[in-house]
mmCIF file of N, CA, C and O in Angstrom:
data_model
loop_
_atom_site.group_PDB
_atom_site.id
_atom_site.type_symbol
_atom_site.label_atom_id
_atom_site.label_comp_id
_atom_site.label_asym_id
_atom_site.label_seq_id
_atom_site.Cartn_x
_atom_site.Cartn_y
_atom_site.Cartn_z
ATOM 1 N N UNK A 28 8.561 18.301 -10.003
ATOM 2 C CA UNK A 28 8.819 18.074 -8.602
ATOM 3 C C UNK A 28 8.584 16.606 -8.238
ATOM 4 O O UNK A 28 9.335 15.974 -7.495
ATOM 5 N N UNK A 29 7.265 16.015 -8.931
ATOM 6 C CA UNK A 29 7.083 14.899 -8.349
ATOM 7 C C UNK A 29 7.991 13.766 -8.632
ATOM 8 O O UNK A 29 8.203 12.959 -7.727
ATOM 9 N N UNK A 30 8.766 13.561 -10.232
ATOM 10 C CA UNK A 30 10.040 12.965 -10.447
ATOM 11 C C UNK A 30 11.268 13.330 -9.677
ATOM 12 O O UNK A 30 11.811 12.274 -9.354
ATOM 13 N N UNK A 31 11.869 14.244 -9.290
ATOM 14 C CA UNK A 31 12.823 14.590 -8.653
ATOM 15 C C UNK A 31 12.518 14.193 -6.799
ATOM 16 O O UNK A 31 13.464 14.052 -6.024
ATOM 17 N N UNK A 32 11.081 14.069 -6.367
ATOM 18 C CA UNK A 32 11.317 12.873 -5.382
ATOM 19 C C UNK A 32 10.838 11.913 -5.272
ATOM 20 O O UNK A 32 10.605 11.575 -4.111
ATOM 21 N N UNK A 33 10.540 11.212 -6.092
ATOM 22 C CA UNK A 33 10.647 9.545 -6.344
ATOM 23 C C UNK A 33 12.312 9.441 -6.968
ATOM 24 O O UNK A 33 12.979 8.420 -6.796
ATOM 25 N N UNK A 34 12.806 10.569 -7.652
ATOM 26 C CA UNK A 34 14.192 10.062 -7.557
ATOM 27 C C UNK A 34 15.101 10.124 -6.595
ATOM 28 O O UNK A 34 16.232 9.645 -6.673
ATOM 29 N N UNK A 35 14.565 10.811 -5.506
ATOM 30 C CA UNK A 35 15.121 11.056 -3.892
ATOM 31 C C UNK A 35 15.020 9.613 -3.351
ATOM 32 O O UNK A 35 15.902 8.853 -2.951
ATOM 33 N N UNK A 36 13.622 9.453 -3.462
ATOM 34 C CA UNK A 36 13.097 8.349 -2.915
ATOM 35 C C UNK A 36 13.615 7.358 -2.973
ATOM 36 O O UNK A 36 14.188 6.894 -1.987
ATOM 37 N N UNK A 37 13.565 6.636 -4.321
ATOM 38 C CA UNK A 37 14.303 5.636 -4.917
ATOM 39 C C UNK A 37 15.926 5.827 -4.768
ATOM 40 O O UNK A 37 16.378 4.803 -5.282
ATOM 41 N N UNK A 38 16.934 6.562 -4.357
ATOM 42 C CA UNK A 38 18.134 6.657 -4.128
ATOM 43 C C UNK A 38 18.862 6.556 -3.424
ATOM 44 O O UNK A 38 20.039 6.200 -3.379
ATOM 45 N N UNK A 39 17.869 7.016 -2.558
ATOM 46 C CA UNK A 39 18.266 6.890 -0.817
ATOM 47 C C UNK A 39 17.424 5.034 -0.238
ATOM 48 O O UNK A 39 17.671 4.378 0.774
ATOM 49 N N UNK A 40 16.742 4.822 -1.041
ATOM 50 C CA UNK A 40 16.058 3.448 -0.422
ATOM 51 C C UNK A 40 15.280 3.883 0.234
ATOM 52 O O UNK A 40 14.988 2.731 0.556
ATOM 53 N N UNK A 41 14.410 4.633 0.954
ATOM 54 C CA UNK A 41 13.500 4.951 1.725
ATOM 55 C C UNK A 41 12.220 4.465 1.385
ATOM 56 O O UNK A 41 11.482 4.051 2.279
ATOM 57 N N UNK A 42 11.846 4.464 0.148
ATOM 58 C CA UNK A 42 10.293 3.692 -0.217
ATOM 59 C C UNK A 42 10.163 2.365 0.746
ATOM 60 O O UNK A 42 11.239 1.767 0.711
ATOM 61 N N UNK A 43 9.259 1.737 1.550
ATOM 62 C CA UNK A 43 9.012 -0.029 1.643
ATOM 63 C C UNK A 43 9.475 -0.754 0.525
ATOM 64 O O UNK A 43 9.622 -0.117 -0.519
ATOM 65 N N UNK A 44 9.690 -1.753 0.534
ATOM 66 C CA UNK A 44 9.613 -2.618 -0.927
ATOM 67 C C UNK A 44 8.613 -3.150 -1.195
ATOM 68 O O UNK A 44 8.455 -3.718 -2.275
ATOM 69 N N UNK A 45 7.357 -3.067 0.083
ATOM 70 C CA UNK A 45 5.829 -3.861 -0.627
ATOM 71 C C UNK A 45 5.546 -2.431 -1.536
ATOM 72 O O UNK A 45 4.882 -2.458 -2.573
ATOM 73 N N UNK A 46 6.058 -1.382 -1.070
ATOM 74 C CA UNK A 46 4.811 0.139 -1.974
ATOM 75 C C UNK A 46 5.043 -0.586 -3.131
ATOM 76 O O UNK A 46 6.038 -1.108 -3.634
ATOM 77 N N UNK A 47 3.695 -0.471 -3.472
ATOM 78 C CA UNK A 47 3.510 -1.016 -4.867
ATOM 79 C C UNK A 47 3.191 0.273 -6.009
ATOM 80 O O UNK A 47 3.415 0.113 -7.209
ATOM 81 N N UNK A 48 2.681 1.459 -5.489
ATOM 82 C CA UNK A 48 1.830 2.624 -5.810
ATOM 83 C C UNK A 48 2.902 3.463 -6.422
ATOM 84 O O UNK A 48 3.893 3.792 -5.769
ATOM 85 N N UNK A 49 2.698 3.857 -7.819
ATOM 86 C CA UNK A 49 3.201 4.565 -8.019
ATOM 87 C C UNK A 49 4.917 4.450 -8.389
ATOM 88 O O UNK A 49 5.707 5.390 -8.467
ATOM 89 N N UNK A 50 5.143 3.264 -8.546
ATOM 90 C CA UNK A 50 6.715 3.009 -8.799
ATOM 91 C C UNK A 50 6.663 2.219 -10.082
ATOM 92 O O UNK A 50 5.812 1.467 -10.555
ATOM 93 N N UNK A 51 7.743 2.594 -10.457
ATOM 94 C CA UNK A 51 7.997 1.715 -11.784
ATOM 95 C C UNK A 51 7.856 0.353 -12.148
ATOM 96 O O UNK A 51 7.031 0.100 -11.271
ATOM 97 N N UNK A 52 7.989 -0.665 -12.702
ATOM 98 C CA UNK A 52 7.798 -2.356 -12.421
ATOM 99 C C UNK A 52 7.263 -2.758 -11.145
ATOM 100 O O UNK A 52 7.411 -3.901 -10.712
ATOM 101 N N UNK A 53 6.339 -1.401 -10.231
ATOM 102 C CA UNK A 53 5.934 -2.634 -9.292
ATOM 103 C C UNK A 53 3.977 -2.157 -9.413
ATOM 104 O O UNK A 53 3.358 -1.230 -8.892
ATOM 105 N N UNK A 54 3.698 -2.853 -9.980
ATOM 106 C CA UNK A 54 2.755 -2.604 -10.235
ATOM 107 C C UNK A 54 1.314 -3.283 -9.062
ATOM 108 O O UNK A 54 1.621 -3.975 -8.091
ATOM 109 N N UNK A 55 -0.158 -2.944 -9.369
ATOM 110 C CA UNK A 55 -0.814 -3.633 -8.069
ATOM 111 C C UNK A 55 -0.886 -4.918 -8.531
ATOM 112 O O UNK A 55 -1.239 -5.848 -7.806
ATOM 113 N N UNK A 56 -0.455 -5.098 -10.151
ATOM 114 C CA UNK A 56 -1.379 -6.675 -9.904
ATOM 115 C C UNK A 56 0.254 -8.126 -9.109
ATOM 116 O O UNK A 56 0.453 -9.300 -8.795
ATOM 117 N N UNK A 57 1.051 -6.455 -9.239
ATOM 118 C CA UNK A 57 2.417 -7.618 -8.428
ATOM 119 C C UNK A 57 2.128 -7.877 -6.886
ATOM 120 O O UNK A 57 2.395 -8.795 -6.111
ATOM 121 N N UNK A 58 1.459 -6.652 -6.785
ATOM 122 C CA UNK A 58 0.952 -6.581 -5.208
ATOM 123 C C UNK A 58 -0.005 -8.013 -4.512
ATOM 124 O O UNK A 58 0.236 -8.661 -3.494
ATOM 125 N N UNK A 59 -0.885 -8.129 -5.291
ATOM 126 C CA UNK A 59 -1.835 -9.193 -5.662
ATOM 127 C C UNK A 59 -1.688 -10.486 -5.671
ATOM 128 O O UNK A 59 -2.290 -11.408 -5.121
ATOM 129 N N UNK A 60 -0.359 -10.386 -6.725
ATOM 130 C CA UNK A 60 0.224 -12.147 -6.540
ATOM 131 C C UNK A 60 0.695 -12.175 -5.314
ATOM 132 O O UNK A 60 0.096 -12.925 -4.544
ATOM 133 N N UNK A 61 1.555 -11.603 -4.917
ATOM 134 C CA UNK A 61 2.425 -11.358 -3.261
ATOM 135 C C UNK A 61 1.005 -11.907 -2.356
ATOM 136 O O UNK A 61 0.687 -12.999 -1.884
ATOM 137 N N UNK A 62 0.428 -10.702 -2.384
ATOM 138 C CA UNK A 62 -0.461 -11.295 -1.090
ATOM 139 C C UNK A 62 -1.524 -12.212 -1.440
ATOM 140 O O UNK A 62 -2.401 -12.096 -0.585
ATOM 141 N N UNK A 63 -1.881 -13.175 -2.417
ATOM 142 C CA UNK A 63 -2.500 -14.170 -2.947
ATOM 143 C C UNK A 63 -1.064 -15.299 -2.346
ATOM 144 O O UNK A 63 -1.402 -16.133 -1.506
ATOM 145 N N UNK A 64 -0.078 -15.295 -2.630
ATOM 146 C CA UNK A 64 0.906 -16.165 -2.115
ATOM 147 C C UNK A 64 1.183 -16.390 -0.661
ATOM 148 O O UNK A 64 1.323 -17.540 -0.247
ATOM 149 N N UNK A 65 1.263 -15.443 0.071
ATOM 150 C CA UNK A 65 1.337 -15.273 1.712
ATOM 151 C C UNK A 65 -0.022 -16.249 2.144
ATOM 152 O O UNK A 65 -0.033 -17.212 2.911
ATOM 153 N N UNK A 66 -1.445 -15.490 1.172
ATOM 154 C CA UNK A 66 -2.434 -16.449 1.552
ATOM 155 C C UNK A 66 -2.291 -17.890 1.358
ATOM 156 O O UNK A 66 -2.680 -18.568 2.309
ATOM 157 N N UNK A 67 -1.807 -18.534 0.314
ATOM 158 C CA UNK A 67 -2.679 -19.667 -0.014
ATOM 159 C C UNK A 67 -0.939 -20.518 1.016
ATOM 160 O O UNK A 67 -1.165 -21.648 1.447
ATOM 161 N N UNK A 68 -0.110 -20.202 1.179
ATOM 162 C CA UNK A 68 0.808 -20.459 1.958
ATOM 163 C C UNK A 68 0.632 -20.814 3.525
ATOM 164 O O UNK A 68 0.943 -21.894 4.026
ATOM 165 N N UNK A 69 0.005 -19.566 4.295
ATOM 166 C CA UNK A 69 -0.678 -19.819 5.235
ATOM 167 C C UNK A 69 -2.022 -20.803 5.434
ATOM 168 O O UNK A 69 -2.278 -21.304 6.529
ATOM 169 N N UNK A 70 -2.854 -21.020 4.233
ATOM 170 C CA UNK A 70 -3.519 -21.964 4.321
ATOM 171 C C UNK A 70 -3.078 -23.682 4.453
ATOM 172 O O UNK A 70 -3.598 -24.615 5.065
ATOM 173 N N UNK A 71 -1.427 -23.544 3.244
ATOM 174 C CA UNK A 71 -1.551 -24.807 3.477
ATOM 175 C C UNK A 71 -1.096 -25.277 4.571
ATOM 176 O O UNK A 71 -1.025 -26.447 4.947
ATOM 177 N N UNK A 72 -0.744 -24.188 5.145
ATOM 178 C CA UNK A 72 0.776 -24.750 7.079
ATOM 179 C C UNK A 72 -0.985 -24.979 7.847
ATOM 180 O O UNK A 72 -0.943 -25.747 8.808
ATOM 181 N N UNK A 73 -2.383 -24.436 7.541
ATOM 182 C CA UNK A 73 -3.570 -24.963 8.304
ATOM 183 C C UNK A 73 -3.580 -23.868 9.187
ATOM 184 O O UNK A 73 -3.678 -24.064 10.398
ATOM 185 N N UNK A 74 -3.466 -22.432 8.588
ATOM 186 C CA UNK A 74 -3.567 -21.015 9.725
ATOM 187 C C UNK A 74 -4.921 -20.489 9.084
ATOM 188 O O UNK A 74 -5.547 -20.761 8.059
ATOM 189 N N UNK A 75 -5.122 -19.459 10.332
ATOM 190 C CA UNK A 75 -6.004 -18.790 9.495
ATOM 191 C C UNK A 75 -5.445 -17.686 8.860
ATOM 192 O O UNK A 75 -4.322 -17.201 9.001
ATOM 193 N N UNK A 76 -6.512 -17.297 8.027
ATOM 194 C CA UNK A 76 -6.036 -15.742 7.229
ATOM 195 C C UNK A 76 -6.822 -15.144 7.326
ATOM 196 O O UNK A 76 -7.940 -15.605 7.098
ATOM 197 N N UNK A 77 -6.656 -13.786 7.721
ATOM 198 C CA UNK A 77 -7.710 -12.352 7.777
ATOM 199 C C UNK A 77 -7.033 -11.397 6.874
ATOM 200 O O UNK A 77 -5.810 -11.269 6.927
ATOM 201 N N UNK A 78 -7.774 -10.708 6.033
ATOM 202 C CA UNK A 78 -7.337 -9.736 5.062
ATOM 203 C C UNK A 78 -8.100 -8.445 5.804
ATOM 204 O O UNK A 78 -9.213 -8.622 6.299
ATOM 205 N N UNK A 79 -7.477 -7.201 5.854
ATOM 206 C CA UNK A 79 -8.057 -6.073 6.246
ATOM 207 C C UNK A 79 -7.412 -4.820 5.355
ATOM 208 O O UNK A 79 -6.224 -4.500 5.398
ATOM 209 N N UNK A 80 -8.495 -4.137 4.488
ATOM 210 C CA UNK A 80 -7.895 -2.953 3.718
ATOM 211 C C UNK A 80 -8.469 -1.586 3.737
ATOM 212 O O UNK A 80 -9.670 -1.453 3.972
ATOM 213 N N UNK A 81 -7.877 -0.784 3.559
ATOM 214 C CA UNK A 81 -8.434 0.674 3.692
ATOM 215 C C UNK A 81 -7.755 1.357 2.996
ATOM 216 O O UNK A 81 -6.547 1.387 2.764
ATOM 217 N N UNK A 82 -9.057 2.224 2.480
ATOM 218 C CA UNK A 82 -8.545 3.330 1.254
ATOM 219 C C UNK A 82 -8.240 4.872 2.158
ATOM 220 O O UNK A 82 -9.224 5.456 2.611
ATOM 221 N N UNK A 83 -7.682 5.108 2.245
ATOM 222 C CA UNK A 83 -6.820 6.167 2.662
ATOM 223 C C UNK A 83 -7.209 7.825 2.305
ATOM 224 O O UNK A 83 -7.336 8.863 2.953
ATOM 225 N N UNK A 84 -7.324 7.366 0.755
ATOM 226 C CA UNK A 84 -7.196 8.400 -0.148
ATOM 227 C C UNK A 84 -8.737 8.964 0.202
ATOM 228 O O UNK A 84 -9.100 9.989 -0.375
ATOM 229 N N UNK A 85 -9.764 8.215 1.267
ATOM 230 C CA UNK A 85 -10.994 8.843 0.810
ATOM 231 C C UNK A 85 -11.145 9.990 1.662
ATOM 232 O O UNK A 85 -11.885 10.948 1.436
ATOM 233 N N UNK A 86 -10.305 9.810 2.776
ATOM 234 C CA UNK A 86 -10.232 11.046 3.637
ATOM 235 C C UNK A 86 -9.653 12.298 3.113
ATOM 236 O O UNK A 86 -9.942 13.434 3.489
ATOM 237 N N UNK A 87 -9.029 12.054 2.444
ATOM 238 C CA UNK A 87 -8.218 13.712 1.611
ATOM 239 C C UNK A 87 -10.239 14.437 0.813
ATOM 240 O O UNK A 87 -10.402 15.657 0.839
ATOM 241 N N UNK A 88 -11.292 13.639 0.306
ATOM 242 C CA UNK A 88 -12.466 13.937 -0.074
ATOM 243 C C UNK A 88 -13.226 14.433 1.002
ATOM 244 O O UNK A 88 -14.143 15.205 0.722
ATOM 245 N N UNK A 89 -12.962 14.054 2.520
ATOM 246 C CA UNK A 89 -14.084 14.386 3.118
ATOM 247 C C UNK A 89 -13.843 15.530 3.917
ATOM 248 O O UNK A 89 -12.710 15.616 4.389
ATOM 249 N N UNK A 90 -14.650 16.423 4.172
ATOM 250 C CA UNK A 90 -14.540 17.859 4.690
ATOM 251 C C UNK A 90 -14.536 17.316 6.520
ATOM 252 O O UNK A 90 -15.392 16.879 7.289
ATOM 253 N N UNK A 91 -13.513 17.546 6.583
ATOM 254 C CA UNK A 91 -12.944 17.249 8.024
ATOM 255 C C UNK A 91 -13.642 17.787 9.240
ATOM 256 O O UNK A 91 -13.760 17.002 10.181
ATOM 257 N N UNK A 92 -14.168 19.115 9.382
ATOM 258 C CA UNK A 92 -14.953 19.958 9.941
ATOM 259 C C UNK A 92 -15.936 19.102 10.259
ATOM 260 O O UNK A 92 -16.009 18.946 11.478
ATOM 261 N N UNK A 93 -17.105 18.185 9.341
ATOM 262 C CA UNK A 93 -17.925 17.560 9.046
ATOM 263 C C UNK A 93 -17.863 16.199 9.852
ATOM 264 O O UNK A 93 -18.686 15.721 10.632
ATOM 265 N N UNK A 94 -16.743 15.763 9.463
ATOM 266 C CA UNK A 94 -16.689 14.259 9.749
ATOM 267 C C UNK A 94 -15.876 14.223 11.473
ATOM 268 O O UNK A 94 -16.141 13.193 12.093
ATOM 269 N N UNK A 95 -14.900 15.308 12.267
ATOM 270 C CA UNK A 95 -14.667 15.703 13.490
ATOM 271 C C UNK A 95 -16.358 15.918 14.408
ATOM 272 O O UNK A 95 -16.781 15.368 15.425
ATOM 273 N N UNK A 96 -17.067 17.111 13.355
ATOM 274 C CA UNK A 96 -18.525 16.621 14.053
ATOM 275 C C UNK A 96 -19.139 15.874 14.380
ATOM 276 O O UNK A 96 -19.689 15.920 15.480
ATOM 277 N N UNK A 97 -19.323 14.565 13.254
ATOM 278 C CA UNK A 97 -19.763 13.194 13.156
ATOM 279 C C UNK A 97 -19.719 12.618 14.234
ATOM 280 O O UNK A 97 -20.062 11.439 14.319
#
C-alpha cells in the first residue's frame, strides 16, 4: 500500500518539493545543504535568521487523554 501511494503521490505532483522524508534522491542531508544555503545567503544580504523546528512525530507517542488534561 505504502508504494502504490508514493506512486500516487509522485504522479500526480502533489508531494512539496522541500519533503525531503521519505522520497527517493531526496534525502535529509539534501535538506540540510538547502537550508544551510538560504542561511548563510541571508547572512550575507546582513538579515537576520531564525531557525524554528518541530518533531511532529512525538505526538502520535503521547496519550492524548493525558496531554488534553495537561
Amino acid at each position: 500500500m505504502a508504494k502504490r501511494l508514493k506512486y500516487f503521490l509522485t504522479i500526480n505532483s502533489i508531494l512539496y518539493n522541500y519533503q525531503f522524508g521519505f522520497r527517493h534522491n531526496h534525502s535529509t542531508v539534501l535538506a540540510l545543504i538547502d537550508v544551510i544555503g538560504d542561511i548563510y545567503s541571508h547572512l550575507e544580504n546582513n538579515e537576520y535568521v531564525l531557525g524554528m523546528y518541530l518533531d511532529l512525530q512525538a505526538f502520535d507517542t503521547v496519550d492524548h487523554i493525558i496531554l488534553l488534561w495537561k
